[in-house]
PDB file of C-alpha atoms in Angstrom:
ATOM      1  CA  MET C   1       0.000   0.000   0.000  1.00 92.00           C
ATOM      2  CA  ARG C   2       1.223   3.483  -0.903  1.00 97.00           C
ATOM      3  CA  LEU C   3       0.343   6.883   0.502  1.00 98.00           C
ATOM      4  CA  LEU C   4       0.448   9.333  -2.412  1.00 98.00           C
ATOM      5  CA  ILE C   5       0.686  13.118  -2.229  1.00 97.00           C
ATOM      6  CA  PHE C   6       0.917  15.870  -4.824  1.00 97.00           C
ATOM      7  CA  ASN C   7       3.265  18.546  -3.459  1.00 95.00           C
ATOM      8  CA  PRO C   8       4.356  20.737  -6.408  1.00 92.00           C
ATOM      9  CA  GLU C   9       6.165  23.145  -4.075  1.00 92.00           C
ATOM     10  CA  THR C  10       8.965  20.645  -3.521  1.00 93.00           C
ATOM     11  CA  GLU C  11      11.700  22.540  -5.482  1.00 90.00           C
ATOM     12  CA  TYR C  12      10.823  25.767  -3.703  1.00 89.00           C
ATOM     13  CA  ALA C  13      11.104  23.980  -0.368  1.00 92.00           C
ATOM     14  CA  LEU C  14      14.449  22.489  -1.426  1.00 92.00           C
ATOM     15  CA  ALA C  15      15.674  25.977  -2.314  1.00 89.00           C
ATOM     16  CA  SER C  16      14.728  27.160   1.162  1.00 88.00           C
ATOM     17  CA  GLY C  17      16.379  24.172   2.814  1.00 87.00           C
ATOM     18  CA  ALA C  18      14.306  24.904   5.905  1.00 87.00           C
ATOM     19  CA  SER C  19      12.228  22.455   7.915  1.00 89.00           C
ATOM     20  CA  PHE C  20       9.362  24.945   7.996  1.00 88.00           C
ATOM     21  CA  TYR C  21       8.378  26.449   4.666  1.00 88.00           C
ATOM     22  CA  THR C  22       5.371  28.287   3.226  1.00 86.00           C
ATOM     23  CA  PRO C  23       5.109  28.152  -0.591  1.00 85.00           C
ATOM     24  CA  PRO C  24       4.066  31.080  -2.794  1.00 84.00           C
ATOM     25  CA  ALA C  25       0.307  31.605  -3.008  1.00 88.00           C
ATOM     26  CA  ARG C  26       0.099  30.471  -6.647  1.00 87.00           C
ATOM     27  CA  VAL C  27       1.883  27.193  -5.852  1.00 87.00           C
ATOM     28  CA  GLU C  28      -0.291  26.608  -2.783  1.00 90.00           C
ATOM     29  CA  ARG C  29      -3.363  27.181  -4.945  1.00 91.00           C
ATOM     30  CA  LEU C  30      -2.090  24.683  -7.541  1.00 90.00           C
ATOM     31  CA  ARG C  31      -1.491  22.074  -4.857  1.00 91.00           C
ATOM     32  CA  ARG C  32      -5.000  22.443  -3.465  1.00 92.00           C
ATOM     33  CA  GLU C  33      -6.616  22.427  -6.906  1.00 93.00           C
ATOM     34  CA  LEU C  34      -4.779  19.245  -7.918  1.00 94.00           C
ATOM     35  CA  GLN C  35      -4.857  17.318  -4.628  1.00 95.00           C
ATOM     36  CA  LEU C  36      -6.430  14.366  -6.441  1.00 96.00           C
ATOM     37  CA  LEU C  37      -3.869  14.236  -9.264  1.00 96.00           C
ATOM     38  CA  PRO C  38      -2.329  11.058  -7.746  1.00 96.00           C
ATOM     39  CA  GLU C  39      -5.461   9.226  -8.936  1.00 96.00           C
ATOM     40  CA  VAL C  40      -3.676   9.036 -12.298  1.00 94.00           C
ATOM     41  CA  TRP C  41      -0.916   6.728 -10.988  1.00 94.00           C
ATOM     42  CA  ALA C  42      -2.636   5.208  -7.964  1.00 95.00           C
ATOM     43  CA  ALA C  43      -3.223   1.446  -7.817  1.00 95.00           C
ATOM     44  CA  PRO C  44      -5.835  -0.569  -5.916  1.00 95.00           C
ATOM     45  CA  GLY C  45      -5.178  -0.293  -2.172  1.00 94.00           C
ATOM     46  CA  ASP C  46      -3.356   3.044  -2.380  1.00 97.00           C
ATOM     47  CA  ARG C  47      -4.452   6.086  -0.405  1.00 97.00           C
ATOM     48  CA  ILE C  48      -4.199   9.794  -1.292  1.00 97.00           C
ATOM     49  CA  LEU C  49      -3.161  12.407   1.260  1.00 97.00           C
ATOM     50  CA  VAL C  50      -5.220  15.626   1.109  1.00 96.00           C
ATOM     51  CA  ASP C  51      -5.677  18.718   3.253  1.00 92.00           C
ATOM     52  CA  ASP C  52      -9.324  17.957   3.880  1.00 89.00           C
ATOM     53  CA  THR C  53     -11.999  15.787   2.306  1.00 88.00           C
ATOM     54  CA  GLU C  54     -14.667  18.474   2.043  1.00 85.00           C
ATOM     55  CA  SER C  55     -15.969  18.752  -1.545  1.00 86.00           C
ATOM     56  CA  LEU C  56     -13.568  16.004  -2.674  1.00 89.00           C
ATOM     57  CA  SER C  57     -14.695  12.736  -4.178  1.00 90.00           C
ATOM     58  CA  SER C  58     -12.382   9.947  -5.264  1.00 92.00           C
ATOM     59  CA  CYS C  59     -12.457   6.272  -6.128  1.00 93.00           C
ATOM     60  CA  PHE C  60      -9.420   5.914  -3.844  1.00 96.00           C
ATOM     61  CA  PRO C  61      -9.492   6.303  -0.045  1.00 95.00           C
ATOM     62  CA  LEU C  62      -8.571   9.825   1.072  1.00 96.00           C
ATOM     63  CA  VAL C  63      -6.535  10.547   4.193  1.00 96.00           C
ATOM     64  CA  THR C  64      -5.996  13.874   5.956  1.00 96.00           C
ATOM     65  CA  TRP C  65      -2.912  14.937   7.889  1.00 96.00           C
ATOM     66  CA  GLY C  66      -4.744  14.518  11.171  1.00 96.00           C
ATOM     67  CA  GLU C  67      -5.431  10.851  10.399  1.00 96.00           C
ATOM     68  CA  LEU C  68      -1.848   9.847   9.616  1.00 97.00           C
ATOM     69  CA  ALA C  69      -0.800   8.589  13.055  1.00 96.00           C
ATOM     70  CA  SER C  70      -3.687   6.121  13.222  1.00 96.00           C
ATOM     71  CA  LEU C  71      -3.192   5.121   9.564  1.00 96.00           C
ATOM     72  CA  PHE C  72       0.394   4.017  10.153  1.00 96.00           C
ATOM     73  CA  LYS C  73      -0.616   2.059  13.244  1.00 96.00           C
ATOM     74  CA  GLU C  74      -3.300   0.247  11.263  1.00 95.00           C
ATOM     75  CA  PHE C  75      -1.158  -0.342   8.161  1.00 95.00           C
ATOM     76  CA  PRO C  76       2.497  -0.688   9.218  1.00 95.00           C
ATOM     77  CA  ASP C  77       3.563  -1.769   5.696  1.00 95.00           C
ATOM     78  CA  ILE C  78       2.488   1.492   4.040  1.00 96.00           C
ATOM     79  CA  VAL C  79       5.012   3.367   1.853  1.00 96.00           C
ATOM     80  CA  ILE C  80       4.993   7.146   1.364  1.00 97.00           C
ATOM     81  CA  GLU C  81       5.369   8.374  -2.215  1.00 97.00           C
ATOM     82  CA  PRO C  82       5.220  12.172  -2.581  1.00 97.00           C
ATOM     83  CA  TRP C  83       5.626  14.146  -5.788  1.00 96.00           C
ATOM     84  CA  GLY C  84       9.059  14.985  -4.371  1.00 96.00           C
ATOM     85  CA  TRP C  85      10.900  14.945  -1.049  1.00 96.00           C
ATOM     86  CA  ASN C  86      12.149  18.024   0.797  1.00 96.00           C
ATOM     87  CA  PRO C  87      13.005  18.942   4.427  1.00 96.00           C
ATOM     88  CA  ALA C  88       9.695  20.711   5.099  1.00 95.00           C
ATOM     89  CA  LEU C  89       7.663  17.702   3.972  1.00 97.00           C
ATOM     90  CA  VAL C  90       9.630  15.368   6.243  1.00 97.00           C
ATOM     91  CA  ARG C  91       9.053  17.741   9.170  1.00 96.00           C
ATOM     92  CA  ARG C  92       5.321  17.916   8.508  1.00 96.00           C
ATOM     93  CA  PHE C  93       5.044  14.126   8.457  1.00 97.00           C
ATOM     94  CA  LEU C  94       6.952  13.906  11.747  1.00 97.00           C
ATOM     95  CA  ASP C  95       4.745  16.567  13.307  1.00 96.00           C
ATOM     96  CA  SER C  96       1.697  14.563  12.167  1.00 96.00           C
ATOM     97  CA  GLY C  97       2.808  11.505  14.095  1.00 96.00           C
ATOM     98  CA  VAL C  98       4.457   9.487  11.309  1.00 97.00           C
ATOM     99  CA  PRO C  99       7.388   7.437  12.691  1.00 96.00           C
ATOM    100  CA  SER C 100      10.799   8.488  11.368  1.00 96.00           C
ATOM    101  CA  GLU C 101      11.533   5.029   9.928  1.00 96.00           C
ATOM    102  CA  TYR C 102       8.989   5.728   7.169  1.00 97.00           C
ATOM    103  CA  LEU C 103      10.810   8.897   6.121  1.00 97.00           C
ATOM    104  CA  PRO C 104      14.130   9.780   4.443  1.00 96.00           C
ATOM    105  CA  ASP C 105      16.846  10.631   6.945  1.00 96.00           C
ATOM    106  CA  THR C 106      18.708  13.936   7.071  1.00 95.00           C
ATOM    107  CA  GLU C 107      21.592  12.689   4.919  1.00 95.00           C
ATOM    108  CA  THR C 108      19.230  11.444   2.200  1.00 95.00           C
ATOM    109  CA  ILE C 109      17.368  14.751   2.057  1.00 96.00           C
ATOM    110  CA  ALA C 110      20.669  16.632   1.900  1.00 95.00           C
ATOM    111  CA  ARG C 111      21.760  14.414  -1.003  1.00 95.00           C
ATOM    112  CA  ILE C 112      18.492  15.076  -2.872  1.00 95.00           C
ATOM    113  CA  ARG C 113      18.835  18.812  -2.322  1.00 95.00           C
ATOM    114  CA  ALA C 114      22.421  18.822  -3.585  1.00 95.00           C
ATOM    115  CA  LEU C 115      21.582  16.802  -6.698  1.00 96.00           C
ATOM    116  CA  ALA C 116      18.515  18.949  -7.431  1.00 95.00           C
ATOM    117  CA  HIS C 117      20.739  22.050  -7.648  1.00 96.00           C
ATOM    118  CA  ARG C 118      21.128  23.006 -11.297  1.00 96.00           C
ATOM    119  CA  ARG C 119      24.917  22.776 -10.987  1.00 97.00           C
ATOM    120  CA  THR C 120      24.423  19.013 -11.388  1.00 97.00           C
ATOM    121  CA  THR C 121      23.823  19.677 -15.102  1.00 97.00           C
ATOM    122  CA  ILE C 122      27.444  20.819 -15.354  1.00 98.00           C
ATOM    123  CA  ALA C 123      28.696  17.349 -14.440  1.00 98.00           C
ATOM    124  CA  LEU C 124      26.064  15.667 -16.615  1.00 98.00           C
ATOM    125  CA  ASN C 125      26.941  17.693 -19.708  1.00 98.00           C
ATOM    126  CA  ASN C 126      30.673  17.308 -19.135  1.00 98.00           C
ATOM    127  CA  LEU C 127      30.263  13.537 -19.110  1.00 97.00           C
ATOM    128  CA  TRP C 128      28.112  13.731 -22.240  1.00 97.00           C
ATOM    129  CA  ASN C 129      30.916  15.587 -24.018  1.00 97.00           C
ATOM    130  CA  GLU C 130      33.364  12.880 -22.964  1.00 96.00           C
ATOM    131  CA  THR C 131      31.001  10.178 -24.277  1.00 94.00           C
ATOM    132  CA  VAL C 132      29.902  11.397 -27.735  1.00 93.00           C
ATOM    133  CA  ASP C 133      31.766  12.282 -30.913  1.00 92.00           C
ATOM    134  CA  SER C 134      33.104  15.818 -31.074  1.00 88.00           C
ATOM    135  CA  GLY C 135      30.382  16.890 -33.507  1.00 88.00           C
ATOM    136  CA  PHE C 136      27.691  16.266 -30.882  1.00 94.00           C
ATOM    137  CA  ARG C 137      29.312  18.010 -27.920  1.00 96.00           C
ATOM    138  CA  VAL C 138      27.296  20.708 -26.163  1.00 96.00           C
ATOM    139  CA  ASP C 139      27.905  23.977 -24.343  1.00 96.00           C
ATOM    140  CA  VAL C 140      28.225  23.385 -20.615  1.00 97.00           C
ATOM    141  CA  PRO C 141      26.307  25.634 -18.166  1.00 98.00           C
ATOM    142  CA  SER C 142      28.242  27.963 -15.866  1.00 98.00           C
ATOM    143  CA  GLU C 143      27.601  28.660 -12.193  1.00 98.00           C
ATOM    144  CA  LEU C 144      27.930  32.365 -11.442  1.00 98.00           C
ATOM    145  CA  HIS C 145      28.553  33.566  -7.897  1.00 98.00           C
ATOM    146  CA  SER C 146      28.531  37.367  -8.114  1.00 98.00           C
ATOM    147  CA  ILE C 147      26.678  40.082  -9.953  1.00 98.00           C
ATOM    148  CA  GLU C 148      29.909  40.885 -11.809  1.00 98.00           C
ATOM    149  CA  GLU C 149      30.143  37.281 -13.059  1.00 98.00           C
ATOM    150  CA  CYS C 150      26.462  37.296 -14.025  1.00 98.00           C
ATOM    151  CA  MET C 151      26.656  40.494 -16.060  1.00 97.00           C
ATOM    152  CA  PHE C 152      29.927  39.455 -17.736  1.00 98.00           C
ATOM    153  CA  TYR C 153      28.349  36.134 -18.777  1.00 98.00           C
ATOM    154  CA  TYR C 154      25.180  37.870 -19.970  1.00 97.00           C
ATOM    155  CA  LYS C 155      27.061  40.340 -22.164  1.00 97.00           C
ATOM    156  CA  ALA C 156      29.495  37.706 -23.470  1.00 97.00           C
ATOM    157  CA  ASN C 157      26.643  35.355 -24.466  1.00 97.00           C
ATOM    158  CA  PRO C 158      23.827  37.323 -26.172  1.00 95.00           C
ATOM    159  CA  GLY C 159      20.474  35.566 -25.847  1.00 94.00           C
ATOM    160  CA  CYS C 160      21.630  33.419 -22.923  1.00 96.00           C
ATOM    161  CA  TRP C 161      19.387  31.881 -20.290  1.00 95.00           C
ATOM    162  CA  MET C 162      19.806  32.672 -16.608  1.00 96.00           C
ATOM    163  CA  LYS C 163      18.417  30.235 -14.058  1.00 95.00           C
ATOM    164  CA  ALA C 164      17.907  30.004 -10.313  1.00 95.00           C
ATOM    165  CA  PRO C 165      19.663  26.966  -8.784  1.00 95.00           C
ATOM    166  CA  TRP C 166      16.323  25.524  -7.637  1.00 92.00           C
ATOM    167  CA  SER C 167      12.984  26.097  -9.378  1.00 84.00           C
ATOM    168  CA  SER C 168      10.449  24.177 -11.451  1.00 72.00           C
ATOM    169  CA  SER C 169       8.190  24.333 -14.520  1.00 64.00           C
ATOM    170  CA  GLY C 170      10.241  27.104 -16.091  1.00 61.00           C
ATOM    171  CA  ARG C 171       9.844  29.467 -13.153  1.00 73.00           C
ATOM    172  CA  GLY C 172      13.086  30.883 -11.808  1.00 88.00           C
ATOM    173  CA  VAL C 173      14.305  31.099 -15.416  1.00 92.00           C
ATOM    174  CA  ILE C 174      14.757  34.083 -17.727  1.00 93.00           C
ATOM    175  CA  ASN C 175      15.402  34.132 -21.453  1.00 93.00           C
ATOM    176  CA  THR C 176      17.477  37.286 -21.848  1.00 94.00           C
ATOM    177  CA  ALA C 177      16.443  37.489 -25.509  1.00 91.00           C
ATOM    178  CA  ALA C 178      12.770  37.872 -24.537  1.00 85.00           C
ATOM    179  CA  ASP C 179      11.931  41.463 -23.602  1.00 73.00           C
ATOM    180  CA  MET C 180      14.879  41.794 -21.211  1.00 85.00           C
ATOM    181  CA  ASN C 181      17.373  44.631 -20.834  1.00 93.00           C
ATOM    182  CA  ASP C 182      20.538  45.135 -18.777  1.00 94.00           C
ATOM    183  CA  MET C 183      18.693  46.644 -15.820  1.00 95.00           C
ATOM    184  CA  LEU C 184      16.077  43.863 -15.636  1.00 95.00           C
ATOM    185  CA  VAL C 185      18.692  41.117 -15.959  1.00 96.00           C
ATOM    186  CA  GLU C 186      20.796  42.702 -13.208  1.00 97.00           C
ATOM    187  CA  GLN C 187      17.800  43.087 -10.881  1.00 96.00           C
ATOM    188  CA  TRP C 188      16.761  39.473 -11.446  1.00 96.00           C
ATOM    189  CA  CYS C 189      20.283  38.123 -10.878  1.00 97.00           C
ATOM    190  CA  ARG C 190      20.739  40.157  -7.701  1.00 97.00           C
ATOM    191  CA  GLY C 191      17.533  38.688  -6.292  1.00 95.00           C
ATOM    192  CA  ILE C 192      18.529  35.098  -7.076  1.00 95.00           C
ATOM    193  CA  LEU C 193      22.053  35.613  -5.715  1.00 97.00           C
ATOM    194  CA  ARG C 194      20.591  36.986  -2.486  1.00 95.00           C
ATOM    195  CA  ARG C 195      18.116  34.136  -2.043  1.00 92.00           C
ATOM    196  CA  GLN C 196      19.973  31.123  -3.439  1.00 93.00           C
ATOM    197  CA  GLY C 197      23.659  32.047  -3.563  1.00 95.00           C
ATOM    198  CA  SER C 198      24.401  31.662  -7.270  1.00 97.00           C
ATOM    199  CA  VAL C 199      22.929  31.869 -10.772  1.00 97.00           C
ATOM    200  CA  MET C 200      23.250  29.324 -13.561  1.00 97.00           C
ATOM    201  CA  GLY C 201      24.071  30.659 -17.028  1.00 98.00           C
ATOM    202  CA  GLU C 202      23.367  28.765 -20.266  1.00 97.00           C
ATOM    203  CA  THR C 203      24.109  29.836 -23.821  1.00 97.00           C
ATOM    204  CA  GLY C 204      21.072  30.478 -26.017  1.00 93.00           C
ATOM    205  CA  ALA C 205      19.618  27.953 -28.437  1.00 88.00           C
ATOM    206  CA  VAL C 206      17.010  28.112 -31.178  1.00 89.00           C
ATOM    207  CA  ARG C 207      14.786  25.293 -30.014  1.00 89.00           C
ATOM    208  CA  LYS C 208      12.705  23.134 -32.306  1.00 93.00           C
ATOM    209  CA  ALA C 209      11.182  20.833 -29.687  1.00 94.00           C
ATOM    210  CA  ASP C 210      11.210  19.976 -25.972  1.00 94.00           C
ATOM    211  CA  TYR C 211      11.478  16.367 -24.813  1.00 95.00           C
ATOM    212  CA  ALA C 212      12.232  14.561 -21.580  1.00 96.00           C
ATOM    213  CA  THR C 213      13.360  11.089 -20.648  1.00 97.00           C
ATOM    214  CA  GLU C 214      11.654   9.628 -17.572  1.00 97.00           C
ATOM    215  CA  TRP C 215      13.480   7.333 -15.144  1.00 97.00           C
ATOM    216  CA  ARG C 216      13.264   5.334 -11.949  1.00 96.00           C
ATOM    217  CA  MET C 217      16.268   4.546  -9.752  1.00 95.00           C
ATOM    218  CA  SER C 218      15.693   1.654  -7.375  1.00 92.00           C
ATOM    219  CA  SER C 219      18.336  -0.002  -5.169  1.00 89.00           C
ATOM    220  CA  GLY C 220      21.112   1.292  -7.396  1.00 87.00           C
ATOM    221  CA  GLU C 221      19.506   0.100 -10.635  1.00 93.00           C
ATOM    222  CA  LEU C 222      18.361   2.630 -13.234  1.00 96.00           C
ATOM    223  CA  TYR C 223      15.265   1.955 -15.347  1.00 96.00           C
ATOM    224  CA  PHE C 224      14.110   3.938 -18.369  1.00 96.00           C
ATOM    225  CA  ILE C 225      10.342   4.501 -18.130  1.00 95.00           C
ATOM    226  CA  GLY C 226       9.645   6.363 -21.332  1.00 95.00           C
ATOM    227  CA  LEU C 227       9.884   9.520 -23.398  1.00 96.00           C
ATOM    228  CA  SER C 228       7.711  12.607 -22.998  1.00 94.00           C
ATOM    229  CA  SER C 229       7.143  15.623 -25.205  1.00 93.00           C
ATOM    230  CA  PHE C 230       5.992  18.994 -23.922  1.00 90.00           C
ATOM    231  CA  SER C 231       5.437  22.624 -24.858  1.00 87.00           C
ATOM    232  CA  THR C 232       6.992  25.743 -23.333  1.00 83.00           C
ATOM    233  CA  SER C 233       6.663  29.472 -23.833  1.00 78.00           C
ATOM    234  CA  ASN C 234       9.451  31.554 -25.369  1.00 74.00           C
ATOM    235  CA  ARG C 235      10.452  32.354 -21.776  1.00 70.00           C
ATOM    236  CA  GLY C 236      10.790  28.663 -20.930  1.00 71.00           C
ATOM    237  CA  LYS C 237       7.598  28.330 -18.880  1.00 77.00           C
ATOM    238  CA  TYR C 238       6.000  24.887 -18.953  1.00 81.00           C
ATOM    239  CA  ILE C 239       2.638  24.838 -20.789  1.00 83.00           C
ATOM    240  CA  SER C 240       1.536  21.226 -21.285  1.00 83.00           C
ATOM    241  CA  ASN C 241       2.551  17.711 -22.268  1.00 86.00           C
ATOM    242  CA  ASP C 242       1.685  16.137 -25.596  1.00 86.00           C
ATOM    243  CA  PRO C 243      -0.580  13.090 -25.040  1.00 86.00           C
ATOM    244  CA  ILE C 244       0.744  10.925 -27.870  1.00 88.00           C
ATOM    245  CA  SER C 245       1.954   7.332 -27.898  1.00 90.00           C
ATOM    246  CA  GLN C 246       5.531   6.308 -27.224  1.00 92.00           C
ATOM    247  CA  VAL C 247       5.836   4.989 -30.786  1.00 94.00           C
ATOM    248  CA  ASP C 248       4.716   8.283 -32.325  1.00 93.00           C
ATOM    249  CA  MET C 249       6.834  10.295 -29.917  1.00 93.00           C
ATOM    250  CA  LYS C 250       9.988   8.371 -30.767  1.00 95.00           C
ATOM    251  CA  GLU C 251       9.283   8.669 -34.499  1.00 96.00           C
ATOM    252  CA  ARG C 252       8.883  12.438 -34.168  1.00 96.00           C
ATOM    253  CA  PHE C 253      12.081  12.677 -32.125  1.00 97.00           C
ATOM    254  CA  ASN C 254      14.116  10.658 -34.616  1.00 97.00           C
ATOM    255  CA  ALA C 255      12.742  12.684 -37.541  1.00 97.00           C
ATOM    256  CA  ILE C 256      14.291  15.933 -36.254  1.00 97.00           C
ATOM    257  CA  SER C 257      17.255  14.817 -34.114  1.00 97.00           C
ATOM    258  CA  LEU C 258      20.724  14.013 -35.424  1.00 96.00           C
ATOM    259  CA  ILE C 259      21.019  11.360 -32.682  1.00 96.00           C
ATOM    260  CA  PRO C 260      18.360   8.592 -32.468  1.00 97.00           C
ATOM    261  CA  ILE C 261      16.467   8.463 -29.191  1.00 97.00           C
ATOM    262  CA  ASP C 262      17.719   4.954 -28.372  1.00 97.00           C
ATOM    263  CA  GLU C 263      21.307   6.198 -28.568  1.00 97.00           C
ATOM    264  CA  VAL C 264      20.462   9.244 -26.437  1.00 97.00           C
ATOM    265  CA  VAL C 265      18.868   7.030 -23.777  1.00 98.00           C
ATOM    266  CA  ALA C 266      21.811   4.608 -23.770  1.00 97.00           C
ATOM    267  CA  ASN C 267      24.306   7.448 -23.273  1.00 97.00           C
ATOM    268  CA  GLN C 268      22.160   9.150 -20.634  1.00 98.00           C
ATOM    269  CA  LYS C 269      21.794   5.917 -18.691  1.00 97.00           C
ATOM    270  CA  VAL C 270      25.553   5.455 -18.304  1.00 96.00           C
ATOM    271  CA  ILE C 271      26.003   9.085 -17.239  1.00 97.00           C
ATOM    272  CA  LEU C 272      23.036   9.209 -14.860  1.00 97.00           C
ATOM    273  CA  GLN C 273      24.077   5.938 -13.225  1.00 95.00           C
ATOM    274  CA  GLU C 274      27.388   7.586 -12.362  1.00 94.00           C
ATOM    275  CA  ILE C 275      26.117  10.974 -11.156  1.00 96.00           C
ATOM    276  CA  LEU C 276      23.012   9.823  -9.253  1.00 95.00           C
ATOM    277  CA  LYS C 277      24.629   7.148  -7.098  1.00 90.00           C
ATOM    278  CA  GLY C 278      22.697   6.866  -3.854  1.00 86.00           C
ATOM    279  CA  TYR C 279      19.482   8.387  -5.195  1.00 93.00           C
ATOM    280  CA  ASP C 280      16.315   6.297  -5.030  1.00 93.00           C
ATOM    281  CA  GLY C 281      13.082   7.261  -6.756  1.00 94.00           C
ATOM    282  CA  LEU C 282      11.596   8.796  -9.886  1.00 96.00           C
ATOM    283  CA  PHE C 283      13.149  11.608 -11.898  1.00 97.00           C
ATOM    284  CA  GLY C 284      13.044  13.217 -15.328  1.00 96.00           C
ATOM    285  CA  VAL C 285      15.632  14.762 -17.647  1.00 97.00           C
ATOM    286  CA  ASP C 286      14.545  17.672 -19.865  1.00 96.00           C
ATOM    287  CA  MET C 287      16.152  17.999 -23.301  1.00 96.00           C
ATOM    288  CA  ILE C 288      16.040  20.407 -26.241  1.00 95.00           C
ATOM    289  CA  ILE C 289      16.268  19.575 -29.927  1.00 96.00           C
ATOM    290  CA  GLN C 290      17.676  22.602 -31.704  1.00 95.00           C
ATOM    291  CA  HIS C 291      16.654  23.857 -35.154  1.00 95.00           C
ATOM    292  CA  ASP C 292      19.774  22.216 -36.659  1.00 95.00           C
ATOM    293  CA  GLY C 293      18.957  18.780 -35.189  1.00 95.00           C
ATOM    294  CA  ARG C 294      21.578  18.935 -32.457  1.00 95.00           C
ATOM    295  CA  ILE C 295      20.342  18.105 -28.985  1.00 96.00           C
ATOM    296  CA  ARG C 296      20.988  19.446 -25.534  1.00 97.00           C
ATOM    297  CA  PRO C 297      20.626  16.227 -23.528  1.00 97.00           C
ATOM    298  CA  PHE C 298      20.741  17.597 -19.958  1.00 98.00           C
ATOM    299  CA  VAL C 299      18.879  20.904 -19.786  1.00 96.00           C
ATOM    300  CA  GLU C 300      17.136  20.081 -16.509  1.00 94.00           C
ATOM    301  CA  LEU C 301      17.264  17.287 -13.933  1.00 96.00           C
ATOM    302  CA  ASN C 302      13.954  16.978 -12.048  1.00 94.00           C
ATOM    303  CA  LEU C 303      14.423  14.772  -8.978  1.00 95.00           C
ATOM    304  CA  ARG C 304      10.722  14.059  -8.492  1.00 95.00           C
ATOM    305  CA  ARG C 305       7.715  12.709 -10.326  1.00 94.00           C
ATOM    306  CA  THR C 306       7.001  14.772 -13.453  1.00 93.00           C
ATOM    307  CA  MET C 307       3.971  15.663 -15.543  1.00 90.00           C
ATOM    308  CA  GLY C 308       5.550  13.751 -18.412  1.00 90.00           C
ATOM    309  CA  MET C 309       5.288  10.535 -16.409  1.00 92.00           C
ATOM    310  CA  LEU C 310       1.502  10.791 -16.451  1.00 85.00           C
ATOM    311  CA  HIS C 311       1.692   9.615 -20.066  1.00 73.00           C
ATOM    312  CA  CYS C 312       4.202   6.802 -19.474  1.00 71.00           C
ATOM    313  CA  LYS C 313       3.280   3.301 -18.389  1.00 58.00           C
ATOM    314  CA  GLY C 314       4.926   1.792 -15.327  1.00 51.00           C
ATOM    315  CA  CYS C 315       5.308   4.956 -13.249  1.00 56.00           C
TER     316      CYS C 315
END
């Protein structure tokens, strides 16, 4: 039996690093509106954790935070599966009477937080460049630690992307080619530096399509779940996933990419197995296919369940 919870604020909570965290109002509203989203991947016997059951109706049993202590006494074999883990979620479970043995320990949460930092894409892309032929190598992101570094990178790389170390769904990201000027870029970077300590810089790309590979790491073994395709705005904000079959998705990918998807997945698997040692759970890797057919294989690493997984079997 699993206890499922949709907590889309998980990257924001990881950025905070605090055991007590209040998400932005828009994220809190999203969480409440989609409390029943876990119905999509729930199986018979699973339960869904919600804030309250008023006005909610589900074919799966619903559980509130106040009922957790008794639930774990009645069903000692239950497993918690959130959208993503973070320190604040662990603290809330503990405060609700859930025994610590059902929860990730401090070291595990620290490892997740470190891997979820966008600097992990530096190591991933470096390994990609060591793996593929020279013609398929990619620009590697840069971590910038001061406003001087940020502005130098911005001016040296026209049309670059600037990203907060932790964020999700395209938030915490700016496309400097989209209605930005020096003053706005500097203001944005100063805010991210103050809150998160650094800014990630990525060279610009003329994108043709957005894809992601979806994965599960379990007991040190890495399993490819499937491919997902999604749409974003010109500022990188997530819009929606494309609900098409895996066969059609792979055919579309191969029609516009210089590297077949099977080869991409094989290379990613070797690299991810190396970088994500010790991680256990679901995650997704966002990619870009550029207008010239070249791919950027490690644009984002999402250490959580993703919207793309809703269209993949086995997750």
